[in-house]
PDB file of C-alpha atoms in Angstrom:
ATOM      1  CA  GLY A   1      58.592  12.163  22.910  1.00 59.00           C
ATOM      2  CA  GLN A   2      59.130   8.470  23.373  1.00 61.00           C
ATOM      3  CA  GLN A   3      62.827   7.530  23.326  1.00 74.00           C
ATOM      4  CA  VAL A   4      63.875   3.968  22.581  1.00 84.00           C
ATOM      5  CA  MET A   5      67.382   2.887  23.400  1.00 92.00           C
ATOM      6  CA  GLN A   6      68.872  -0.461  22.517  1.00 95.00           C
ATOM      7  CA  ILE A   7      72.282  -1.734  23.482  1.00 96.00           C
ATOM      8  CA  PRO A   8      74.650  -2.854  22.281  1.00 97.00           C
ATOM      9  CA  GLN A   9      74.539  -1.560  18.737  1.00 95.00           C
ATOM     10  CA  TYR A  10      76.726  -4.423  17.503  1.00 96.00           C
ATOM     11  CA  GLN A  11      77.738  -7.737  19.024  1.00 97.00           C
ATOM     12  CA  HIS A  12      80.165 -10.271  17.645  1.00 97.00           C
ATOM     13  CA  VAL A  13      80.181 -13.660  19.326  1.00 97.00           C
ATOM     14  CA  GLN A  14      81.754 -17.029  18.738  1.00 97.00           C
ATOM     15  CA  GLU A  15      79.281 -19.759  17.917  1.00 97.00           C
ATOM     16  CA  GLY A  16      78.146 -21.341  21.154  1.00 97.00           C
ATOM     17  CA  GLU A  17      78.504 -18.191  23.229  1.00 98.00           C
ATOM     18  CA  ASP A  18      75.516 -16.464  24.771  1.00 98.00           C
ATOM     19  CA  PHE A  19      74.130 -13.113  23.602  1.00 97.00           C
ATOM     20  CA  THR A  20      71.959 -10.481  25.259  1.00 98.00           C
ATOM     21  CA  THR A  21      70.432  -7.271  23.924  1.00 98.00           C
ATOM     22  CA  TYR A  22      68.703  -4.701  26.075  1.00 97.00           C
ATOM     23  CA  CYS A  23      65.908  -2.276  25.277  1.00 96.00           C
ATOM     24  CA  ASN A  24      65.120   0.758  27.428  1.00 94.00           C
ATOM     25  CA  SER A  25      62.302   3.246  27.206  1.00 90.00           C
ATOM     26  CA  SER A  26      61.833   6.710  28.610  1.00 85.00           C
ATOM     27  CA  THR A  27      58.166   5.951  29.280  1.00 86.00           C
ATOM     28  CA  THR A  28      56.092   3.175  30.788  1.00 87.00           C
ATOM     29  CA  LEU A  29      54.920   0.823  28.085  1.00 86.00           C
ATOM     30  CA  SER A  30      51.735  -1.109  27.489  1.00 86.00           C
ATOM     31  CA  ASN A  31      53.666  -3.840  25.757  1.00 89.00           C
ATOM     32  CA  ILE A  32      56.881  -4.533  23.919  1.00 92.00           C
ATOM     33  CA  GLN A  33      57.492  -6.604  20.826  1.00 93.00           C
ATOM     34  CA  TRP A  34      60.691  -8.142  19.507  1.00 96.00           C
ATOM     35  CA  TYR A  35      61.504  -8.620  15.849  1.00 96.00           C
ATOM     36  CA  LYS A  36      64.392 -10.218  13.980  1.00 97.00           C
ATOM     37  CA  GLN A  37      65.648  -9.084  10.607  1.00 97.00           C
ATOM     38  CA  ARG A  38      68.040 -11.292   8.685  1.00 97.00           C
ATOM     39  CA  PRO A  39      70.544  -9.573   6.383  1.00 95.00           C
ATOM     40  CA  GLY A  40      68.687  -8.490   3.258  1.00 94.00           C
ATOM     41  CA  GLY A  41      65.360  -9.527   4.750  1.00 96.00           C
ATOM     42  CA  HIS A  42      62.446  -7.924   6.478  1.00 97.00           C
ATOM     43  CA  PRO A  43      61.564  -7.712  10.180  1.00 97.00           C
ATOM     44  CA  VAL A  44      59.852 -10.833  11.469  1.00 96.00           C
ATOM     45  CA  PHE A  45      57.851 -10.879  14.668  1.00 94.00           C
ATOM     46  CA  LEU A  46      59.299 -12.983  17.484  1.00 95.00           C
ATOM     47  CA  ILE A  47      57.245 -12.275  20.589  1.00 94.00           C
ATOM     48  CA  GLN A  48      55.131  -9.792  22.520  1.00 92.00           C
ATOM     49  CA  LEU A  49      55.443  -9.105  26.251  1.00 93.00           C
ATOM     50  CA  VAL A  50      52.565  -7.495  28.098  1.00 90.00           C
ATOM     51  CA  LYS A  51      52.787  -8.140  31.829  1.00 92.00           C
ATOM     52  CA  SER A  52      55.173  -6.579  34.301  1.00 94.00           C
ATOM     53  CA  GLY A  53      58.074  -8.945  34.992  1.00 96.00           C
ATOM     54  CA  GLU A  54      56.938 -11.342  32.281  1.00 95.00           C
ATOM     55  CA  VAL A  55      59.409 -13.940  31.043  1.00 97.00           C
ATOM     56  CA  LYS A  56      58.836 -15.960  27.886  1.00 96.00           C
ATOM     57  CA  LYS A  57      60.994 -18.581  26.244  1.00 96.00           C
ATOM     58  CA  GLN A  58      61.286 -19.786  22.688  1.00 95.00           C
ATOM     59  CA  LYS A  59      63.800 -22.632  22.526  1.00 96.00           C
ATOM     60  CA  ARG A  60      67.161 -20.900  23.080  1.00 97.00           C
ATOM     61  CA  LEU A  61      65.635 -17.401  23.267  1.00 97.00           C
ATOM     62  CA  THR A  62      64.499 -15.875  26.559  1.00 98.00           C
ATOM     63  CA  PHE A  63      62.572 -12.618  26.636  1.00 98.00           C
ATOM     64  CA  GLN A  64      61.971 -10.544  29.746  1.00 97.00           C
ATOM     65  CA  PHE A  65      59.861  -7.481  30.487  1.00 96.00           C
ATOM     66  CA  GLY A  66      60.990  -5.291  33.353  1.00 95.00           C
ATOM     67  CA  GLU A  67      58.965  -4.891  36.524  1.00 94.00           C
ATOM     68  CA  ALA A  68      58.391  -1.213  35.780  1.00 93.00           C
ATOM     69  CA  LYS A  69      57.513  -1.988  32.151  1.00 92.00           C
ATOM     70  CA  LYS A  70      60.208   0.393  30.938  1.00 92.00           C
ATOM     71  CA  ASN A  71      62.819  -2.093  29.800  1.00 94.00           C
ATOM     72  CA  SER A  72      63.198  -5.499  28.226  1.00 97.00           C
ATOM     73  CA  SER A  73      65.888  -7.978  27.288  1.00 98.00           C
ATOM     74  CA  LEU A  74      66.415 -10.757  24.800  1.00 98.00           C
ATOM     75  CA  HIS A  75      68.898 -13.475  25.680  1.00 98.00           C
ATOM     76  CA  ILE A  76      70.098 -16.179  23.300  1.00 98.00           C
ATOM     77  CA  THR A  77      71.783 -19.225  24.787  1.00 98.00           C
ATOM     78  CA  ALA A  78      74.494 -21.002  22.805  1.00 98.00           C
ATOM     79  CA  THR A  79      74.257 -18.921  19.651  1.00 98.00           C
ATOM     80  CA  GLN A  80      74.216 -20.545  16.236  1.00 97.00           C
ATOM     81  CA  THR A  81      75.033 -19.102  12.827  1.00 96.00           C
ATOM     82  CA  THR A  82      71.300 -19.049  12.090  1.00 96.00           C
ATOM     83  CA  ASP A  83      70.902 -16.418  14.825  1.00 97.00           C
ATOM     84  CA  VAL A  84      72.724 -13.841  12.704  1.00 98.00           C
ATOM     85  CA  GLY A  85      70.690 -10.715  12.082  1.00 97.00           C
ATOM     86  CA  THR A  86      69.456  -7.538  13.678  1.00 97.00           C
ATOM     87  CA  TYR A  87      67.166  -7.750  16.674  1.00 98.00           C
ATOM     88  CA  PHE A  88      64.725  -4.900  17.193  1.00 96.00           C
ATOM     89  CA  CYS A  89      62.505  -4.099  20.107  1.00 95.00           C
ATOM     90  CA  ALA A  90      59.332  -2.193  19.305  1.00 91.00           C
ATOM     91  CA  GLU A  91      57.684  -0.235  22.062  1.00 86.00           C
ATOM     92  CA  ASP A  92      53.983   0.441  22.350  1.00 80.00           C
ATOM     93  CA  ASN A  93      52.947   3.394  24.484  1.00 73.00           C
ATOM     94  CA  TYR A  94      49.298   2.450  25.057  1.00 70.00           C
ATOM     95  CA  GLY A  95      48.487   2.916  21.404  1.00 67.00           C
ATOM     96  CA  GLN A  96      49.837   6.467  21.326  1.00 65.00           C
ATOM     97  CA  ASN A  97      53.126   5.579  19.698  1.00 67.00           C
ATOM     98  CA  PHE A  98      54.673   2.453  18.267  1.00 77.00           C
ATOM     99  CA  VAL A  99      58.395   2.941  17.921  1.00 86.00           C
ATOM    100  CA  PHE A 100      61.149   0.599  16.828  1.00 90.00           C
ATOM    101  CA  GLY A 101      64.493   0.710  18.582  1.00 92.00           C
ATOM    102  CA  PRO A 102      67.697   1.143  16.567  1.00 93.00           C
ATOM    103  CA  GLY A 103      68.405  -2.583  16.756  1.00 95.00           C
ATOM    104  CA  THR A 104      71.321  -4.768  17.796  1.00 97.00           C
ATOM    105  CA  ARG A 105      73.224  -6.385  14.970  1.00 96.00           C
ATOM    106  CA  LEU A 106      74.465  -9.841  15.903  1.00 98.00           C
ATOM    107  CA  SER A 107      77.309 -11.581  14.125  1.00 97.00           C
ATOM    108  CA  VAL A 108      78.112 -15.185  14.950  1.00 97.00           C
ATOM    109  CA  LEU A 109      81.526 -16.504  14.024  1.00 94.00           C
ATOM    110  CA  PRO A 110      81.616 -20.239  13.286  1.00 90.00           C
TER     111      PRO A 110
ATOM    112  CA  ASP B   1      47.892 -16.468   2.636  1.00 65.00           C
ATOM    113  CA  ALA B   2      50.740 -15.022   0.575  1.00 81.00           C
ATOM    114  CA  GLY B   3      51.612 -12.482   3.217  1.00 94.00           C
ATOM    115  CA  VAL B   4      52.145  -8.804   2.588  1.00 97.00           C
ATOM    116  CA  ILE B   5      53.018  -8.170  -1.046  1.00 98.00           C
ATOM    117  CA  GLN B   6      55.066  -5.217  -2.198  1.00 98.00           C
ATOM    118  CA  SER B   7      56.048  -4.062  -5.647  1.00 97.00           C
ATOM    119  CA  PRO B   8      58.409  -3.351  -7.147  1.00 98.00           C
ATOM    120  CA  ARG B   9      61.134  -5.104  -5.177  1.00 97.00           C
ATOM    121  CA  HIS B  10      63.772  -2.816  -6.586  1.00 97.00           C
ATOM    122  CA  GLU B  11      63.464   0.627  -8.114  1.00 97.00           C
ATOM    123  CA  VAL B  12      66.207   2.765  -9.576  1.00 98.00           C
ATOM    124  CA  THR B  13      65.255   6.213 -10.729  1.00 97.00           C
ATOM    125  CA  GLU B  14      66.733   9.594 -11.373  1.00 97.00           C
ATOM    126  CA  MET B  15      66.356  12.621  -9.194  1.00 97.00           C
ATOM    127  CA  GLY B  16      63.169  14.526  -9.945  1.00 97.00           C
ATOM    128  CA  GLN B  17      61.210  11.530 -11.142  1.00 97.00           C
ATOM    129  CA  GLU B  18      57.994  10.331  -9.549  1.00 97.00           C
ATOM    130  CA  VAL B  19      58.156   7.037  -7.692  1.00 98.00           C
ATOM    131  CA  THR B  20      55.165   4.905  -6.692  1.00 98.00           C
ATOM    132  CA  LEU B  21      55.480   2.000  -4.301  1.00 98.00           C
ATOM    133  CA  ARG B  22      52.675  -0.484  -3.920  1.00 98.00           C
ATOM    134  CA  CYS B  23      51.458  -2.712  -1.132  1.00 98.00           C
ATOM    135  CA  LYS B  24      48.830  -5.395  -0.712  1.00 98.00           C
ATOM    136  CA  PRO B  25      48.216  -6.193   2.957  1.00 97.00           C
ATOM    137  CA  ILE B  26      47.182  -9.539   4.361  1.00 95.00           C
ATOM    138  CA  SER B  27      43.489 -10.084   3.781  1.00 94.00           C
ATOM    139  CA  GLY B  28      41.417  -9.174   6.803  1.00 92.00           C
ATOM    140  CA  HIS B  29      44.028  -6.959   8.431  1.00 92.00           C
ATOM    141  CA  ASP B  30      42.649  -3.602   9.534  1.00 90.00           C
ATOM    142  CA  TYR B  31      45.920  -1.741   9.876  1.00 92.00           C
ATOM    143  CA  LEU B  32      48.530  -0.899   7.279  1.00 94.00           C
ATOM    144  CA  PHE B  33      51.880   0.728   8.008  1.00 94.00           C
ATOM    145  CA  TRP B  34      54.564   2.249   5.795  1.00 96.00           C
ATOM    146  CA  TYR B  35      58.137   2.277   7.092  1.00 96.00           C
ATOM    147  CA  ARG B  36      61.432   3.533   5.732  1.00 97.00           C
ATOM    148  CA  GLN B  37      64.718   1.910   6.710  1.00 96.00           C
ATOM    149  CA  THR B  38      68.169   3.435   6.308  1.00 95.00           C
ATOM    150  CA  MET B  39      71.491   2.787   7.984  1.00 90.00           C
ATOM    151  CA  MET B  40      71.525   6.275   9.446  1.00 89.00           C
ATOM    152  CA  ARG B  41      67.977   6.519  10.756  1.00 88.00           C
ATOM    153  CA  GLY B  42      66.973   2.910  11.253  1.00 90.00           C
ATOM    154  CA  LEU B  43      63.345   1.858  10.869  1.00 93.00           C
ATOM    155  CA  GLU B  44      61.033   4.864  10.764  1.00 91.00           C
ATOM    156  CA  LEU B  45      57.244   4.793  10.716  1.00 92.00           C
ATOM    157  CA  LEU B  46      56.014   7.087   7.957  1.00 95.00           C
ATOM    158  CA  ILE B  47      52.237   6.669   8.115  1.00 94.00           C
ATOM    159  CA  TYR B  48      49.609   4.169   9.092  1.00 92.00           C
ATOM    160  CA  PHE B  49      46.015   3.507   8.108  1.00 93.00           C
ATOM    161  CA  ASN B  50      43.090   1.961   9.940  1.00 91.00           C
ATOM    162  CA  ASN B  51      40.283   0.669   7.755  1.00 92.00           C
ATOM    163  CA  ASN B  52      41.698   2.623   4.805  1.00 94.00           C
ATOM    164  CA  VAL B  53      41.763   5.913   6.715  1.00 94.00           C
ATOM    165  CA  PRO B  54      45.092   7.619   7.437  1.00 93.00           C
ATOM    166  CA  ILE B  55      45.470   7.879  11.220  1.00 89.00           C
ATOM    167  CA  ASP B  56      48.946   9.251  11.787  1.00 87.00           C
ATOM    168  CA  ASP B  57      51.135  10.719   9.066  1.00 91.00           C
ATOM    169  CA  SER B  58      53.474  12.615  11.365  1.00 89.00           C
ATOM    170  CA  GLY B  59      56.381  10.513  10.155  1.00 90.00           C
ATOM    171  CA  MET B  60      56.028  11.560   6.532  1.00 93.00           C
ATOM    172  CA  PRO B  61      59.210  13.519   5.801  1.00 87.00           C
ATOM    173  CA  GLU B  62      57.750  16.315   3.729  1.00 84.00           C
ATOM    174  CA  ASP B  63      55.148  17.232   1.157  1.00 91.00           C
ATOM    175  CA  ARG B  64      56.942  15.264  -1.526  1.00 96.00           C
ATOM    176  CA  PHE B  65      55.645  12.116   0.148  1.00 97.00           C
ATOM    177  CA  SER B  66      52.026  11.041  -0.057  1.00 97.00           C
ATOM    178  CA  ALA B  67      50.202   7.801   0.730  1.00 98.00           C
ATOM    179  CA  LYS B  68      46.786   6.504  -0.171  1.00 97.00           C
ATOM    180  CA  MET B  69      44.696   3.482   0.590  1.00 97.00           C
ATOM    181  CA  PRO B  70      41.756   3.437  -1.843  1.00 97.00           C
ATOM    182  CA  ASN B  71      40.518   0.067  -0.592  1.00 95.00           C
ATOM    183  CA  ALA B  72      41.276  -2.605   1.984  1.00 94.00           C
ATOM    184  CA  SER B  73      43.592  -4.539  -0.296  1.00 95.00           C
ATOM    185  CA  PHE B  74      45.802  -1.845  -1.780  1.00 97.00           C
ATOM    186  CA  SER B  75      47.963   1.062  -0.725  1.00 98.00           C
ATOM    187  CA  THR B  76      50.484   3.299  -2.455  1.00 98.00           C
ATOM    188  CA  LEU B  77      53.330   5.468  -1.272  1.00 98.00           C
ATOM    189  CA  LYS B  78      54.309   8.142  -3.754  1.00 98.00           C
ATOM    190  CA  ILE B  79      57.363  10.360  -3.832  1.00 97.00           C
ATOM    191  CA  GLN B  80      57.247  13.324  -6.183  1.00 97.00           C
ATOM    192  CA  PRO B  81      59.794  14.613  -6.970  1.00 96.00           C
ATOM    193  CA  SER B  82      62.284  12.054  -5.713  1.00 97.00           C
ATOM    194  CA  GLU B  83      65.685  13.040  -4.322  1.00 96.00           C
ATOM    195  CA  PRO B  84      68.867  11.017  -3.664  1.00 97.00           C
ATOM    196  CA  ARG B  85      68.280  11.244   0.103  1.00 96.00           C
ATOM    197  CA  ASP B  86      65.063   9.267  -0.389  1.00 97.00           C
ATOM    198  CA  SER B  87      67.145   6.191  -1.198  1.00 97.00           C
ATOM    199  CA  ALA B  88      66.173   3.539   1.333  1.00 98.00           C
ATOM    200  CA  VAL B  89      64.255   0.325   1.783  1.00 98.00           C
ATOM    201  CA  TYR B  90      60.549   0.970   2.148  1.00 98.00           C
ATOM    202  CA  PHE B  91      58.528  -1.616   4.028  1.00 98.00           C
ATOM    203  CA  CYS B  92      54.814  -2.070   4.184  1.00 97.00           C
ATOM    204  CA  ALA B  93      53.361  -3.948   7.153  1.00 95.00           C
ATOM    205  CA  SER B  94      49.864  -4.937   8.187  1.00 94.00           C
ATOM    206  CA  SER B  95      48.292  -6.032  11.437  1.00 90.00           C
ATOM    207  CA  LEU B  96      44.995  -7.510  12.437  1.00 86.00           C
ATOM    208  CA  SER B  97      43.874  -4.956  14.968  1.00 74.00           C
ATOM    209  CA  ARG B  98      44.697  -2.834  17.918  1.00 63.00           C
ATOM    210  CA  MET B  99      43.277  -4.391  21.049  1.00 55.00           C
ATOM    211  CA  MET B 100      43.232  -2.885  24.495  1.00 50.00           C
ATOM    212  CA  GLN B 101      45.233   0.112  23.359  1.00 53.00           C
ATOM    213  CA  SER B 102      48.071  -2.022  22.135  1.00 60.00           C
ATOM    214  CA  THR B 103      49.442  -2.761  18.738  1.00 66.00           C
ATOM    215  CA  ASP B 104      49.010  -6.237  17.361  1.00 77.00           C
ATOM    216  CA  THR B 105      51.737  -8.209  15.623  1.00 86.00           C
ATOM    217  CA  GLN B 106      52.913  -6.535  12.460  1.00 90.00           C
ATOM    218  CA  TYR B 107      53.608  -8.611   9.368  1.00 93.00           C
ATOM    219  CA  PHE B 108      56.132  -7.016   7.072  1.00 96.00           C
ATOM    220  CA  GLY B 109      56.375  -7.268   3.327  1.00 97.00           C
ATOM    221  CA  PRO B 110      59.691  -7.966   1.613  1.00 97.00           C
ATOM    222  CA  GLY B 111      60.328  -4.270   1.038  1.00 98.00           C
ATOM    223  CA  THR B 112      61.135  -2.092  -1.943  1.00 98.00           C
ATOM    224  CA  ARG B 113      64.742  -1.032  -2.300  1.00 98.00           C
ATOM    225  CA  LEU B 114      64.685   2.450  -3.793  1.00 98.00           C
ATOM    226  CA  THR B 115      67.752   4.076  -5.285  1.00 98.00           C
ATOM    227  CA  VAL B 116      67.515   7.663  -6.487  1.00 98.00           C
ATOM    228  CA  LEU B 117      70.463   8.732  -8.606  1.00 96.00           C
TER     229      LEU B 117
END
């Protein structure tokens, strides 16, 4: 079945440092979505990537979809304490499966 | 729109009792999803509906779990009998549609934190 891997599992950074989380799939994907869940909250949609090699930016967040559509990354520049939370990728296998990765928990030390 | 509404927000019950979780999706959304989140297993899809019809329930753990969607604005997830290992946060999510064989943005409710003693 579809395997979703996300690394790292945890990341602790000093405020102002950059952060990157990676998502890898065992299958080619139709699209990938990223969600953020604050502590005690619920997952909130951030972005969807559809095209091979696609790069999208949201302020300090940069999302990338791999050329082979089997991996993706989320990069945060100059982290802030408001970035704290768990970042999930969610992989869509052409409507056959929609699977969330295990998430990367980000801690930002002020 | 108020977003996805779930009730109750917290539920504490004893082993063997029946538990019913409720969800009201965003009006106009065709898809409704039930997820379970635990530290050990992460976010797991239990079941999803399209236009009130269950499409995929392969994630439902066992026969103790059942879900219904009697109309477009209401769904329930029932556990009978409940067990301590069912303790988790249960999320309901809805989405507008599936287009071009892809899943649309999912909007999550606040979740129900279930504790089974």
